Tab-separated table of C-alpha atoms in Angstrom:
chain	number	residue	atom	x	y	z
A	3	MET	CA	-33.317	-8.475	-28.084
A	4	THR	CA	-33.352	-6.454	-31.326
A	5	ILE	CA	-36.120	-4.045	-32.237
A	6	PRO	CA	-37.067	-3.619	-35.910
A	7	ASP	CA	-37.687	-0.212	-37.464
A	8	THR	CA	-41.464	-0.006	-36.971
A	9	GLY	CA	-41.788	3.680	-36.112
A	10	VAL	CA	-41.808	3.109	-32.350
A	11	ARG	CA	-39.626	4.997	-29.891
A	12	VAL	CA	-37.830	2.919	-27.284
A	13	GLU	CA	-37.887	4.290	-23.737
A	14	PRO	CA	-34.209	5.048	-22.904
A	15	GLY	CA	-34.709	4.184	-19.227
A	16	SER	CA	-36.038	0.678	-19.963
A	17	PHE	CA	-33.241	-1.773	-20.723
A	18	ARG	CA	-31.985	-3.319	-17.482
A	19	ASP	CA	-34.478	-6.223	-17.515
A	20	PRO	CA	-33.887	-8.243	-20.717
A	21	GLY	CA	-37.296	-9.883	-20.322
A	22	ASN	CA	-39.322	-6.779	-21.087
A	23	ARG	CA	-38.913	-3.340	-22.600
A	24	VAL	CA	-41.048	-0.184	-22.626
A	25	PHE	CA	-41.537	1.783	-25.825
A	26	HIS	CA	-43.823	4.477	-27.210
A	27	ARG	CA	-46.048	4.463	-30.269
A	28	GLY	CA	-47.609	7.869	-30.728
A	29	ASP	CA	-49.276	8.634	-27.379
A	30	GLU	CA	-49.360	4.960	-26.367
A	31	VAL	CA	-47.072	3.492	-23.707
A	32	LEU	CA	-46.376	-0.146	-24.612
A	33	ARG	CA	-44.327	-2.926	-23.046
A	34	GLY	CA	-42.930	-5.929	-24.887
A	35	LEU	CA	-42.543	-9.215	-22.974
A	36	ASP	CA	-40.459	-12.280	-23.765
A	37	GLU	CA	-41.875	-15.775	-23.306
A	38	ARG	CA	-41.139	-16.087	-19.583
A	39	SER	CA	-42.321	-12.560	-18.764
A	40	ALA	CA	-45.482	-13.103	-20.807
A	41	ARG	CA	-46.217	-16.247	-18.817
A	42	ASP	CA	-45.804	-14.349	-15.542
A	43	TRP	CA	-47.993	-11.494	-16.816
A	44	ARG	CA	-50.845	-13.770	-17.873
A	45	ALA	CA	-50.830	-15.528	-14.523
A	46	LEU	CA	-50.709	-12.173	-12.706
A	47	SER	CA	-53.445	-10.496	-14.765
A	48	VAL	CA	-56.182	-12.937	-13.692
A	49	THR	CA	-55.497	-12.648	-9.943
A	50	ASP	CA	-57.818	-10.771	-7.616
A	51	PHE	CA	-54.747	-8.976	-6.242
A	52	PHE	CA	-53.872	-7.399	-9.585
A	53	ARG	CA	-57.447	-6.530	-10.478
A	54	ARG	CA	-58.033	-4.841	-7.112
A	55	ALA	CA	-54.726	-2.946	-7.260
A	56	THR	CA	-55.349	-1.561	-10.753
A	57	ALA	CA	-58.985	-0.709	-9.992
A	58	GLY	CA	-57.864	1.077	-6.819
A	59	GLY	CA	-55.141	3.024	-8.627
A	60	GLN	CA	-52.178	1.447	-6.822
A	61	ILE	CA	-50.863	-0.164	-10.019
A	62	VAL	CA	-50.930	1.535	-13.409
A	63	GLY	CA	-53.799	0.507	-15.680
A	64	THR	CA	-52.615	-2.228	-18.060
A	65	GLU	CA	-54.095	-4.394	-20.796
A	66	GLU	CA	-52.652	-6.919	-23.232
A	67	LEU	CA	-52.953	-6.164	-26.927
A	68	THR	CA	-54.677	-9.102	-28.585
A	69	PRO	CA	-53.764	-10.370	-30.992
A	70	THR	CA	-50.099	-9.522	-30.503
A	71	PRO	CA	-48.945	-7.257	-33.363
A	72	VAL	CA	-47.497	-9.524	-36.062
A	73	ASP	CA	-44.343	-7.419	-36.434
A	74	ALA	CA	-43.560	-7.391	-32.715
A	75	PRO	CA	-40.419	-9.309	-31.629
A	76	TRP	CA	-42.120	-10.221	-28.311
A	77	THR	CA	-44.380	-12.957	-27.091
A	78	ALA	CA	-46.850	-10.384	-25.715
A	79	VAL	CA	-47.344	-6.623	-25.846
A	80	LEU	CA	-49.000	-4.626	-23.050
A	81	ARG	CA	-50.506	-1.162	-23.203
A	82	HIS	CA	-50.230	0.994	-20.071
A	83	GLU	CA	-52.176	4.014	-18.920
A	84	ARG	CA	-50.111	7.127	-19.677
A	85	ILE	CA	-48.895	8.990	-16.566
A	86	PRO	CA	-49.163	12.779	-17.166
A	87	PHE	CA	-45.604	13.637	-16.126
A	88	VAL	CA	-42.574	11.461	-15.410
A	89	SER	CA	-40.587	12.657	-12.390
A	90	HIS	CA	-37.502	11.333	-10.617
A	91	PRO	CA	-37.120	10.523	-6.885
A	92	TYR	CA	-34.588	13.326	-6.359
A	93	GLU	CA	-37.346	15.751	-7.366
A	94	TRP	CA	-39.673	14.544	-4.588
A	95	SER	CA	-40.102	15.809	-1.037
A	96	SER	CA	-39.477	13.598	1.990
A	97	ALA	CA	-43.186	12.818	2.456
A	98	MET	CA	-43.432	11.914	-1.239
A	99	LEU	CA	-40.477	9.520	-0.994
A	100	ARG	CA	-41.963	7.968	2.151
A	101	ASP	CA	-45.369	7.470	0.514
A	102	ALA	CA	-43.681	5.967	-2.558
A	103	ALA	CA	-41.817	3.514	-0.293
A	104	LEU	CA	-45.022	2.551	1.523
A	105	LEU	CA	-46.852	1.984	-1.764
A	106	HIS	CA	-43.989	-0.201	-2.996
A	107	LEU	CA	-44.184	-2.297	0.175
A	108	ASP	CA	-47.993	-2.492	0.117
A	109	VAL	CA	-47.904	-3.757	-3.474
A	110	LEU	CA	-45.153	-6.255	-2.655
A	111	ARG	CA	-46.993	-7.575	0.409
A	112	ALA	CA	-50.188	-8.148	-1.572
A	113	ALA	CA	-48.180	-9.756	-4.388
A	114	LEU	CA	-46.477	-12.174	-1.981
A	115	GLU	CA	-49.815	-13.193	-0.543
A	116	ALA	CA	-50.996	-13.915	-4.099
A	117	GLY	CA	-47.919	-16.004	-4.947
A	118	PHE	CA	-45.894	-13.338	-6.762
A	119	THR	CA	-42.894	-11.145	-6.027
A	120	THR	CA	-41.065	-8.298	-7.758
A	121	LYS	CA	-37.671	-8.507	-9.443
A	122	ASP	CA	-36.508	-5.136	-8.121
A	123	GLY	CA	-37.283	-2.496	-5.527
A	124	SER	CA	-36.337	0.740	-7.246
A	125	ALA	CA	-37.888	4.103	-6.380
A	126	TYR	CA	-38.162	4.626	-10.135
A	127	ASN	CA	-40.917	1.985	-10.167
A	128	VAL	CA	-43.260	4.650	-8.769
A	129	GLN	CA	-44.763	7.664	-10.526
A	130	TRP	CA	-47.546	10.092	-9.614
A	131	ARG	CA	-51.067	11.015	-10.578
A	132	GLY	CA	-50.926	14.432	-8.983
A	133	ALA	CA	-50.302	13.806	-5.281
A	134	ARG	CA	-51.135	10.095	-5.500
A	135	PRO	CA	-48.362	7.519	-6.091
A	136	VAL	CA	-48.822	4.686	-8.591
A	137	PHE	CA	-46.667	1.590	-9.194
A	138	ILE	CA	-45.752	1.457	-12.899
A	139	ASP	CA	-43.337	-1.462	-13.354
A	140	VAL	CA	-45.789	-4.233	-14.237
A	141	GLY	CA	-42.943	-6.114	-15.894
A	142	SER	CA	-41.291	-6.480	-12.496
A	143	PHE	CA	-43.793	-9.064	-11.245
A	144	GLU	CA	-42.852	-12.739	-11.422
A	145	ALA	CA	-44.021	-15.977	-9.854
A	146	LEU	CA	-42.712	-16.513	-6.314
A	147	ARG	CA	-40.292	-19.400	-5.909
A	148	ASP	CA	-40.018	-20.981	-2.475
A	149	GLY	CA	-36.859	-20.315	-0.558
A	150	GLU	CA	-35.829	-17.219	-2.487
A	151	PRO	CA	-35.498	-13.787	-0.848
A	152	TRP	CA	-36.881	-10.590	-2.316
A	153	ALA	CA	-34.488	-9.707	-5.134
A	154	GLY	CA	-35.337	-6.010	-4.831
A	155	TYR	CA	-34.271	-5.543	-1.204
A	156	ARG	CA	-30.931	-3.901	-1.999
A	157	GLN	CA	-32.487	-1.487	-4.528
A	158	PHE	CA	-35.235	-0.620	-2.062
A	159	CYS	CA	-32.651	0.212	0.591
A	160	GLN	CA	-30.445	2.278	-1.728
A	161	THR	CA	-33.169	4.313	-3.481
A	162	LEU	CA	-35.873	4.542	-0.821
A	163	LEU	CA	-34.968	3.454	2.713
A	164	TYR	CA	-31.450	4.948	2.943
A	165	PRO	CA	-32.514	8.403	1.670
A	166	LEU	CA	-35.357	8.371	4.214
A	167	LEU	CA	-32.922	7.457	7.004
A	168	ILE	CA	-30.588	10.284	5.962
A	169	GLN	CA	-33.454	12.794	6.016
A	170	ALA	CA	-35.080	11.586	9.248
A	171	HIS	CA	-32.010	10.798	11.366
A	172	LEU	CA	-29.446	13.315	10.078
A	173	GLY	CA	-31.734	16.162	8.987
A	174	LEU	CA	-30.008	16.295	5.590
A	175	ASP	CA	-31.926	16.730	2.360
A	176	PHE	CA	-31.776	13.403	0.541
A	177	GLN	CA	-32.228	14.815	-2.980
A	178	PRO	CA	-28.503	15.460	-3.676
A	179	PHE	CA	-27.655	11.879	-2.699
A	180	LEU	CA	-30.140	10.398	-5.176
A	181	ARG	CA	-29.295	12.866	-7.916
A	182	ALA	CA	-25.600	11.989	-7.632
A	183	ARG	CA	-26.060	8.268	-8.389
A	184	VAL	CA	-28.894	6.672	-10.314
A	185	ASP	CA	-28.466	3.480	-8.252
A	186	GLY	CA	-28.879	5.337	-4.967
A	187	VAL	CA	-26.855	5.354	-1.755
A	188	GLU	CA	-24.424	2.483	-1.236
A	189	PRO	CA	-24.406	0.564	2.101
A	190	GLU	CA	-20.733	1.425	2.628
A	191	GLN	CA	-21.500	5.138	2.355
A	192	MET	CA	-24.317	4.714	4.849
A	193	ARG	CA	-22.016	2.916	7.276
A	194	ARG	CA	-19.699	5.933	7.237
A	195	LEU	CA	-22.600	8.322	7.819
A	196	PHE	CA	-24.014	6.225	10.644
A	197	GLY	CA	-21.028	5.448	12.799
A	198	GLY	CA	-20.677	5.888	16.561
A	199	VAL	CA	-23.908	6.425	18.468
A	200	ARG	CA	-25.790	6.985	15.193
A	201	ARG	CA	-25.465	3.289	14.417
A	202	TRP	CA	-28.262	2.613	16.927
A	203	ARG	CA	-30.873	4.826	15.243
A	204	ALA	CA	-34.074	3.061	14.148
A	205	GLY	CA	-33.470	0.799	11.165
A	206	VAL	CA	-29.725	1.389	11.005
A	207	PRO	CA	-28.356	-1.743	12.763
A	208	THR	CA	-30.285	-4.173	10.556
A	209	HIS	CA	-30.637	-2.435	7.209
A	210	VAL	CA	-27.302	-0.590	7.123
A	211	HIS	CA	-24.646	-2.373	9.200
A	212	LEU	CA	-25.922	-5.955	9.060
A	213	HIS	CA	-26.895	-5.540	5.413
A	214	GLY	CA	-23.459	-4.185	4.556
A	215	ALA	CA	-21.695	-6.977	6.462
A	216	MET	CA	-23.753	-9.689	4.745
A	217	GLN	CA	-23.144	-8.091	1.357
A	218	ALA	CA	-19.398	-8.073	1.973
A	219	ARG	CA	-19.431	-11.699	3.172
A	220	ASN	CA	-21.442	-12.905	0.182
A	221	SER	CA	-19.630	-10.815	-2.445
A	222	ALA	CA	-17.585	-13.809	-3.575
A	223	ALA	CA	-20.581	-16.170	-3.658
A	224	SER	CA	-22.783	-16.548	-6.712
A	225	THR	CA	-26.460	-15.605	-6.595
A	226	THR	CA	-27.307	-19.281	-6.948
A	227	ASP	CA	-25.170	-20.145	-3.910
A	228	VAL	CA	-26.860	-17.520	-1.753
A	229	ARG	CA	-30.332	-18.655	-2.820
A	230	ALA	CA	-29.441	-22.283	-2.151
A	231	GLN	CA	-28.190	-21.348	1.308
A	232	LEU	CA	-31.428	-19.515	2.067
A	233	ARG	CA	-33.557	-22.432	0.896
A	234	ALA	CA	-31.516	-24.785	3.042
A	235	ALA	CA	-32.016	-22.438	6.004
A	236	GLY	CA	-35.780	-22.663	5.588
A	237	PHE	CA	-36.462	-19.229	4.082
A	238	SER	CA	-40.182	-19.066	3.271
A	239	ARG	CA	-42.907	-16.780	2.007
A	240	GLU	CA	-43.918	-16.156	5.621
A	241	LEU	CA	-40.441	-14.868	6.407
A	242	ALA	CA	-40.530	-12.671	3.304
A	243	LEU	CA	-43.889	-11.242	4.404
A	244	ALA	CA	-42.519	-10.601	7.892
A	245	THR	CA	-39.584	-8.711	6.350
A	246	VAL	CA	-41.923	-6.549	4.273
A	247	ARG	CA	-44.139	-5.794	7.279
A	248	GLY	CA	-41.061	-4.845	9.313
A	249	LEU	CA	-39.863	-2.513	6.596
A	250	ALA	CA	-43.293	-0.887	6.348
A	251	LYS	CA	-43.380	-0.359	10.118
A	252	LEU	CA	-39.941	1.283	9.984
A	253	VAL	CA	-40.809	3.530	7.027
A	254	ARG	CA	-43.963	4.765	8.774
A	255	ARG	CA	-41.764	5.903	11.671
A	256	LEU	CA	-39.578	7.944	9.314
A	257	ASP	CA	-42.099	10.751	8.978
A	258	HIS	CA	-39.698	13.675	8.833
A	259	ARG	CA	-41.387	17.074	8.892
A	260	PRO	CA	-39.034	19.852	7.742
A	261	GLY	CA	-38.912	22.972	9.878
A	262	ASP	CA	-39.538	26.519	8.740
A	263	SER	CA	-37.376	27.928	5.971
A	264	HIS	CA	-36.858	31.263	4.251
A	265	TRP	CA	-39.572	30.478	1.703
A	266	SER	CA	-42.099	28.666	3.903
A	267	ASP	CA	-43.831	31.907	4.898
A	268	TYR	CA	-43.191	33.789	1.670
A	269	GLN	CA	-46.822	34.558	0.841
A	270	ARG	CA	-47.164	36.447	4.128
A	271	THR	CA	-43.821	38.220	4.094
A	272	CYS	CA	-43.536	39.118	0.380
A	273	ALA	CA	-44.343	42.566	-0.943
A	274	TYR	CA	-47.822	41.804	-2.337
A	275	SER	CA	-50.744	43.871	-1.113
A	276	VAL	CA	-54.258	42.434	-1.130
A	277	PRO	CA	-55.174	44.362	-4.321
A	278	ASP	CA	-51.952	43.161	-5.990
A	279	ARG	CA	-52.663	39.548	-5.111
A	280	GLN	CA	-56.273	39.762	-6.276
A	281	ALA	CA	-55.274	41.342	-9.604
A	282	LYS	CA	-52.566	38.723	-10.097
A	283	GLU	CA	-54.933	35.834	-9.398
A	284	GLU	CA	-57.500	37.204	-11.863
A	285	PHE	CA	-54.868	37.654	-14.566
A	286	VAL	CA	-53.555	34.101	-14.132
A	287	ASP	CA	-57.062	32.643	-14.196
A	288	ARG	CA	-57.927	34.450	-17.446
A	289	ALA	CA	-54.625	33.520	-19.091
A	290	VAL	CA	-54.852	29.786	-18.344
A	291	ALA	CA	-58.517	29.695	-19.369
A	292	ALA	CA	-57.676	31.449	-22.651
A	293	THR	CA	-55.045	28.821	-23.457
A	294	GLY	CA	-57.800	26.237	-23.524
A	295	GLY	CA	-56.629	23.735	-20.900
A	296	GLY	CA	-53.910	21.195	-21.602
A	297	SER	CA	-50.856	20.911	-19.373
A	298	ALA	CA	-49.489	23.634	-17.097
A	299	LEU	CA	-46.115	24.228	-15.462
A	300	ASP	CA	-45.838	26.525	-12.439
A	301	LEU	CA	-42.223	27.598	-11.928
A	302	GLY	CA	-41.504	28.881	-8.437
A	303	ALA	CA	-44.834	27.556	-7.174
A	304	ASN	CA	-44.227	28.240	-3.470
A	305	ASP	CA	-47.418	27.249	-1.586
A	306	GLY	CA	-49.270	26.288	-4.774
A	307	ARG	CA	-51.676	29.241	-4.854
A	308	TYR	CA	-51.351	29.743	-8.623
A	309	ALA	CA	-50.974	26.052	-9.408
A	310	ARG	CA	-54.425	25.578	-7.891
A	311	ILE	CA	-55.790	28.377	-10.080
A	312	ALA	CA	-54.209	26.762	-13.141
A	313	ALA	CA	-55.772	23.413	-12.185
A	314	ARG	CA	-59.231	24.933	-12.664
A	315	HIS	CA	-58.586	24.757	-16.409
A	316	ALA	CA	-55.533	22.539	-17.054
A	317	THR	CA	-55.662	18.754	-17.261
A	318	HIS	CA	-52.619	18.540	-15.001
A	319	VAL	CA	-50.149	20.933	-13.372
A	320	VAL	CA	-46.514	20.402	-12.405
A	321	ALA	CA	-45.670	22.799	-9.561
A	322	VAL	CA	-41.909	23.348	-9.230
A	323	GLU	CA	-40.378	24.910	-6.127
A	324	GLN	CA	-36.754	25.034	-4.948
A	325	ASP	CA	-37.341	24.665	-1.207
A	326	PRO	CA	-37.885	21.014	-0.116
A	327	ALA	CA	-39.731	22.118	3.044
A	328	VAL	CA	-42.217	24.184	1.032
A	329	VAL	CA	-42.793	21.338	-1.430
A	330	ASP	CA	-43.298	18.907	1.430
A	331	THR	CA	-45.960	21.116	3.019
A	332	LEU	CA	-47.698	21.574	-0.325
A	333	TYR	CA	-47.607	17.843	-1.066
A	334	ARG	CA	-49.123	16.927	2.297
A	335	ALA	CA	-51.974	19.394	1.724
A	336	LEU	CA	-52.626	18.122	-1.809
A	337	ARG	CA	-52.471	14.508	-0.632
A	338	ASP	CA	-54.956	15.141	2.156
A	339	GLU	CA	-57.284	16.799	-0.348
A	340	GLY	CA	-57.038	13.829	-2.713
A	341	GLU	CA	-55.721	16.110	-5.466
A	342	THR	CA	-54.746	14.170	-8.603
A	343	ARG	CA	-54.062	17.050	-11.010
A	344	ILE	CA	-51.209	18.904	-9.264
A	345	LEU	CA	-47.767	17.305	-8.916
A	346	PRO	CA	-45.351	19.259	-6.654
A	347	LEU	CA	-41.626	18.831	-7.313
A	348	VAL	CA	-38.371	20.022	-5.742
A	349	MET	CA	-36.325	21.869	-8.368
A	350	ASP	CA	-33.768	24.663	-8.456
A	351	LEU	CA	-34.554	26.503	-11.700
A	352	ALA	CA	-30.960	27.720	-11.927
A	353	ASP	CA	-29.747	24.117	-11.612
A	354	PRO	CA	-32.545	21.864	-12.951
A	355	SER	CA	-32.300	18.088	-13.120
A	356	PRO	CA	-29.840	17.017	-15.837
A	357	GLY	CA	-29.946	13.799	-17.823
A	358	GLY	CA	-28.517	10.902	-15.827
A	359	GLY	CA	-27.752	7.211	-15.775
A	360	TRP	CA	-26.468	5.281	-18.754
A	361	ARG	CA	-25.234	7.622	-21.508
A	362	GLY	CA	-26.941	10.502	-19.704
A	363	VAL	CA	-30.370	9.585	-21.110
A	364	GLU	CA	-31.551	6.774	-18.825
A	365	ARG	CA	-33.177	9.472	-16.683
A	366	ALA	CA	-34.326	12.330	-18.893
A	367	ALA	CA	-33.399	15.912	-18.041
A	368	PHE	CA	-36.144	18.165	-16.728
A	369	ALA	CA	-35.994	20.340	-19.848
A	370	ASP	CA	-36.718	17.257	-21.981
A	371	ARG	CA	-39.810	16.323	-19.933
A	372	ALA	CA	-41.382	19.644	-19.045
A	373	ARG	CA	-42.838	21.231	-22.187
A	374	ALA	CA	-46.296	22.573	-21.253
A	375	ASP	CA	-49.221	24.394	-22.874
A	376	THR	CA	-49.141	27.048	-20.153
A	377	VAL	CA	-46.029	28.081	-18.225
A	378	LEU	CA	-46.378	30.305	-15.165
A	379	ALA	CA	-43.235	32.216	-14.230
A	380	LEU	CA	-44.494	34.458	-11.445
A	381	ALA	CA	-42.003	36.309	-9.233
A	382	VAL	CA	-39.227	34.190	-10.763
A	383	VAL	CA	-37.377	36.299	-13.334
A	384	HIS	CA	-35.762	38.708	-10.854
A	385	HIS	CA	-34.504	35.829	-8.681
A	386	LEU	CA	-32.775	34.265	-11.694
A	387	ALA	CA	-31.580	37.443	-13.405
A	388	ILE	CA	-30.446	39.345	-10.296
A	389	GLY	CA	-30.199	36.742	-7.549
A	390	ARG	CA	-28.422	34.097	-9.669
A	391	ASN	CA	-26.775	36.365	-12.306
A	392	VAL	CA	-28.410	34.600	-15.282
A	393	PRO	CA	-28.561	37.017	-18.264
A	394	LEU	CA	-32.131	38.168	-18.882
A	395	PRO	CA	-32.237	36.917	-22.511
A	396	GLU	CA	-31.184	33.463	-21.328
A	397	VAL	CA	-33.871	33.436	-18.644
A	398	LEU	CA	-36.513	34.109	-21.278
A	399	ASP	CA	-34.955	31.584	-23.675
A	400	GLN	CA	-35.395	28.918	-21.028
A	401	LEU	CA	-38.961	29.936	-20.167
A	402	THR	CA	-40.059	29.961	-23.796
A	403	ALA	CA	-38.296	26.635	-24.455
A	404	LEU	CA	-40.507	25.073	-21.774
A	405	THR	CA	-43.653	26.485	-23.448
A	406	ALA	CA	-45.283	24.529	-26.274
A	407	THR	CA	-45.523	26.294	-29.623
A	408	GLY	CA	-48.781	28.251	-29.588
A	409	GLY	CA	-48.955	27.937	-25.815
A	410	SER	CA	-48.887	30.736	-23.247
A	411	LEU	CA	-46.051	32.000	-21.103
A	412	VAL	CA	-47.461	33.968	-18.162
A	413	VAL	CA	-44.540	35.922	-16.751
A	414	GLU	CA	-44.121	38.597	-14.103
A	415	PHE	CA	-41.559	41.387	-14.330
A	416	VAL	CA	-40.568	42.866	-11.000
A	417	HIS	CA	-39.478	46.466	-11.604
A	418	PRO	CA	-36.060	47.597	-10.310
A	419	ASP	CA	-37.768	49.885	-7.772
A	420	ASP	CA	-39.855	47.057	-6.253
A	421	PRO	CA	-38.836	46.311	-2.626
A	422	MET	CA	-37.837	42.733	-3.464
A	423	ALA	CA	-35.748	43.791	-6.462
A	424	ARG	CA	-34.079	46.533	-4.413
A	425	ARG	CA	-33.213	43.972	-1.762
A	426	LEU	CA	-31.543	41.729	-4.330
A	427	LEU	CA	-29.753	44.614	-6.033
A	428	ALA	CA	-28.403	45.871	-2.702
A	429	ASN	CA	-26.132	42.819	-2.577
A	430	LYS	CA	-24.743	43.397	-6.076
A	431	PRO	CA	-22.125	45.859	-7.410
A	432	ASP	CA	-23.572	49.074	-8.831
A	433	GLY	CA	-24.299	49.008	-12.536
A	434	LEU	CA	-24.132	45.211	-12.848
A	435	PHE	CA	-27.603	44.939	-14.425
A	436	PRO	CA	-28.033	47.955	-16.741
A	437	ASP	CA	-30.489	46.061	-18.988
A	438	TYR	CA	-32.789	45.003	-16.175
A	439	ARG	CA	-35.534	47.442	-17.234
A	440	ARG	CA	-39.161	47.074	-18.177
A	441	ASP	CA	-38.696	48.358	-21.757
A	442	ALA	CA	-35.792	45.988	-22.366
A	443	PHE	CA	-37.805	43.100	-20.906
A	444	GLU	CA	-40.773	43.818	-23.190
A	445	ALA	CA	-38.506	43.991	-26.232
A	446	LEU	CA	-37.053	40.584	-25.354
A	447	LEU	CA	-40.557	39.137	-24.935
A	448	ALA	CA	-41.676	40.520	-28.302
A	449	ARG	CA	-38.837	38.673	-30.039
A	450	ARG	CA	-39.971	35.363	-28.580
A	451	GLY	CA	-43.729	35.570	-29.056
A	452	ARG	CA	-46.810	37.749	-29.233
A	453	ILE	CA	-47.808	39.706	-26.127
A	454	VAL	CA	-51.586	39.228	-25.956
A	455	ALA	CA	-52.244	40.652	-22.485
A	456	ARG	CA	-50.474	42.743	-19.880
A	457	THR	CA	-51.456	44.332	-16.612
A	458	GLU	CA	-49.623	46.468	-14.099
A	459	LEU	CA	-50.432	45.533	-10.528
A	460	PRO	CA	-51.944	48.277	-8.325
A	461	SER	CA	-48.616	48.787	-6.518
A	462	ARG	CA	-47.183	49.833	-9.921
A	463	THR	CA	-43.919	47.973	-9.260
A	464	ARG	CA	-44.807	44.701	-11.008
A	465	THR	CA	-46.226	43.918	-14.451
A	466	LEU	CA	-47.752	40.672	-15.709
A	467	TYR	CA	-47.629	39.496	-19.326
A	468	GLN	CA	-49.265	36.737	-21.305
A	469	VAL	CA	-47.175	35.794	-24.320
A	470	VAL	CA	-48.211	33.332	-27.027
A	471	VAL	CA	-44.936	31.623	-27.819
A	472	GLY	CA	-44.165	31.268	-31.504
A	473	GLY	CA	-47.235	33.365	-32.262
């Protein structure tokens, strides 16, 4: 399918289904459908299932543009609600991945009951309104044909179920597995991980070993042959529904709760006094309010204290924290509160998500997605500059690159004599960071923007700055 030069921007991650393609026109998110996909969409759009799911927020808000733009090379064009921030499954916590899997299965179950199915089962079909998951791949729905299995089962296993099994049964963080391969964890890899007595863990015999054996047996058969065999065996919608219910029951059992970590009690054990914390909260509140709302990015968010302050004024906040256990705790709290403005993500700022998938752009890098009107970098600079040996100018280059032109960078400088800085420096050779000084830091800030506010905390070992970037 060719796309004429009409000023639209094609979404790089939307190309695997030839029947529909997502693109952007200004701030609009549009989807083009070929004749068959348009027929499925129009049948889907009038069902009670779809209307209830969109009204309830389970499926992204969608409408057809009528009449279809005359220059469009598609039978129909849809316009979707814009999700504030696009994240990837390897940036989610275990509870987030589990809730995404349950939403996927809930949507599929309701679709089957209404006479529809989905073409795939990818974790990338889900995005977030704050701490609430939403199914975004409307183009995945198609009319259910009797005797055919769910085409998305393998993708669901590889990008959702297998990572959950790894986290729950092995206690390993799943994020590196998903980040390594855009298609997720292969059954053969899972079989190696779950050998011996581990093969009897919940969900493993059926969805790992039996699945892998059936895949190997049918590898030489065509898709048509397998579908014909299933029809002949009496595969039905009722069996498909039973499979989905079984998967949902299994996923609910995989409620892994990470234990304590170094950062999970940071707010209690860090060097802040009550006056320091109060002064810091007031400074952050004033700075975000002065920016005038818009989007906010909290780098090193920890328990979300300052992300919540930012959410008083910002339209949405992305709260980034390296520790998966801390993000998981924060997500569960935000979810229970019904918070739809704060999205917590797992991210190592010294090793942020790169571009991935086809040509390295199918899944956009974090730096290409995360430009915000307000960026909070509180108690972060010293961890990068001293703890991770990133040169101070490069730290500030990265922070300002994430800040929109005219937006505010709110950054904290931890003085070399602060207890936390001394602790980090104690593990480094003497004289390794001669430029880690307050005057040098301020000079670097001044080259990257206009310092409009500063305050030294009462302890006199930390200073906060608000910098208008490009100002």
